[in-house]
């Protein structure tokens, strides 16, 4: 309990070493937040916007999606044997990571990539 989408994406990108500065390095005092909508300004300033995508061939592992309306974020992980999805996400009180069901175009998501 307590895992959420923004916290999961933040920890995955920082702890893996892929993007240690994501979401202000996870430091609350610098502006980090577990809320997806609060992470969006960092992504806009520090990542490349891919806009909307329609195919997983347009994505690379580590790409992050934001759904503005629902305040949700998730990430593309690609094909991982036994995982069940090319998307990983988390929701409050559910297992993190979980095989995401959001899809690539869920709610008109905007995707971002590490520069």
Coordinates of C-alpha atoms in Angstrom, one line a residue:
X1 CA 0.0 0.0 0.0
X2 CA 1.1 3.5 -0.7
X3 CA 2.7 3.0 -4.1
X4 CA 1.4 5.4 -6.7
X5 CA 2.1 6.1 -10.4
X6 CA 4.2 9.2 -9.9
X7 CA 6.3 7.7 -7.1
X8 CA 6.8 4.5 -9.1
X9 CA 8.0 6.2 -12.3
X10 CA 10.2 8.5 -10.2
X11 CA 11.9 5.7 -8.3
X12 CA 12.2 3.5 -11.4
X13 CA 14.0 6.2 -13.4
X14 CA 16.2 7.4 -10.5
X15 CA 17.0 4.0 -8.9
X16 CA 17.9 2.4 -12.2
X17 CA 20.4 5.1 -13.0
X18 CA 18.7 5.8 -16.3
X19 CA 17.6 9.3 -15.4
X20 CA 18.8 10.1 -11.9
X21 CA 17.8 13.8 -12.2
X22 CA 14.1 12.9 -13.1
X23 CA 11.6 14.8 -11.0
X24 CA 14.2 17.0 -9.3
X25 CA 16.2 13.9 -8.4
X26 CA 13.3 12.8 -6.1
X27 CA 14.2 15.5 -3.6
X28 CA 11.1 17.1 -2.1
X29 CA 13.0 20.2 -1.0
X30 CA 13.9 20.8 -4.7
X31 CA 10.3 20.5 -6.0
X32 CA 9.8 16.7 -6.4
X33 CA 6.3 15.4 -6.1
X34 CA 4.7 12.0 -6.4
X35 CA 1.8 13.7 -8.2
X36 CA 2.0 13.2 -11.9
X37 CA 0.7 16.6 -12.8
X38 CA 3.4 18.2 -10.6
X39 CA 6.1 16.2 -12.4
X40 CA 5.0 17.5 -15.8
X41 CA 6.8 20.9 -15.6
X42 CA 10.1 19.0 -15.0
X43 CA 9.5 16.7 -17.9
X44 CA 8.6 19.6 -20.2
X45 CA 11.8 21.5 -19.2
X46 CA 14.2 18.5 -19.3
X47 CA 12.8 15.8 -21.6
X48 CA 12.0 15.7 -25.3
X49 CA 8.2 15.7 -26.0
X50 CA 7.1 12.9 -28.4
X51 CA 3.5 14.1 -28.4
X52 CA 0.9 11.3 -28.9
X53 CA 2.1 8.0 -30.2
X54 CA 0.2 5.2 -32.0
X55 CA 2.7 2.4 -32.1
X56 CA 5.2 0.9 -29.7
X57 CA 7.8 1.2 -32.5
X58 CA 7.8 5.0 -31.7
X59 CA 8.9 4.4 -28.1
X60 CA 12.0 3.3 -26.3
X61 CA 12.3 1.8 -22.8
X62 CA 12.3 4.7 -20.3
X63 CA 9.8 6.9 -22.2
X64 CA 7.2 8.4 -19.8
X65 CA 3.6 9.1 -20.5
X66 CA 1.4 11.8 -18.9
X67 CA -2.4 11.8 -18.9
X68 CA -3.3 15.4 -18.1
X69 CA -7.0 14.8 -17.3
X70 CA -6.6 12.0 -14.8
X71 CA -3.2 13.1 -13.5
X72 CA -1.7 9.7 -14.2
X73 CA 1.8 8.7 -15.5
X74 CA 3.3 5.4 -16.6
X75 CA 6.3 4.3 -18.6
X76 CA 7.3 2.2 -21.6
X77 CA 9.5 -0.8 -20.7
X78 CA 9.4 -2.8 -24.0
X79 CA 9.2 -6.5 -24.1
X80 CA 10.1 -8.2 -20.8
X81 CA 9.6 -12.0 -20.7
X82 CA 6.8 -12.9 -18.3
X83 CA 5.8 -9.3 -17.6
X84 CA 2.6 -9.2 -19.7
X85 CA 2.8 -5.7 -21.0
X86 CA 5.2 -3.3 -22.7
X87 CA 4.0 -0.7 -20.2
X88 CA 4.7 -0.5 -16.4
X89 CA 2.7 1.5 -14.0
X90 CA 1.4 1.6 -10.4
X91 CA -1.8 2.6 -8.7
X92 CA -2.5 3.4 -5.1
X93 CA -2.5 0.1 -3.1
X94 CA -1.7 -2.1 -6.0
X95 CA 1.5 -3.9 -6.8
X96 CA 4.3 -1.9 -8.3
X97 CA 5.4 -2.4 -10.8
X98 CA 2.3 -3.8 -12.5
X99 CA 1.8 -4.7 -16.1
X100 CA 0.1 -1.5 -17.3
X101 CA -3.2 -1.6 -19.1
X102 CA -3.2 2.1 -20.0
X103 CA -2.1 1.5 -23.6
X104 CA -0.1 3.9 -25.7
X105 CA -2.9 6.4 -26.5
X106 CA -4.8 6.2 -23.1
X107 CA -6.7 9.4 -22.6
X108 CA -4.6 11.2 -25.2
X109 CA -1.4 10.7 -23.3
X110 CA 1.7 12.8 -24.1
X111 CA 4.9 10.9 -24.1
X112 CA 8.4 12.2 -23.1
X113 CA 11.9 10.9 -23.7
X114 CA 15.2 11.4 -22.1
X115 CA 17.2 14.0 -24.1

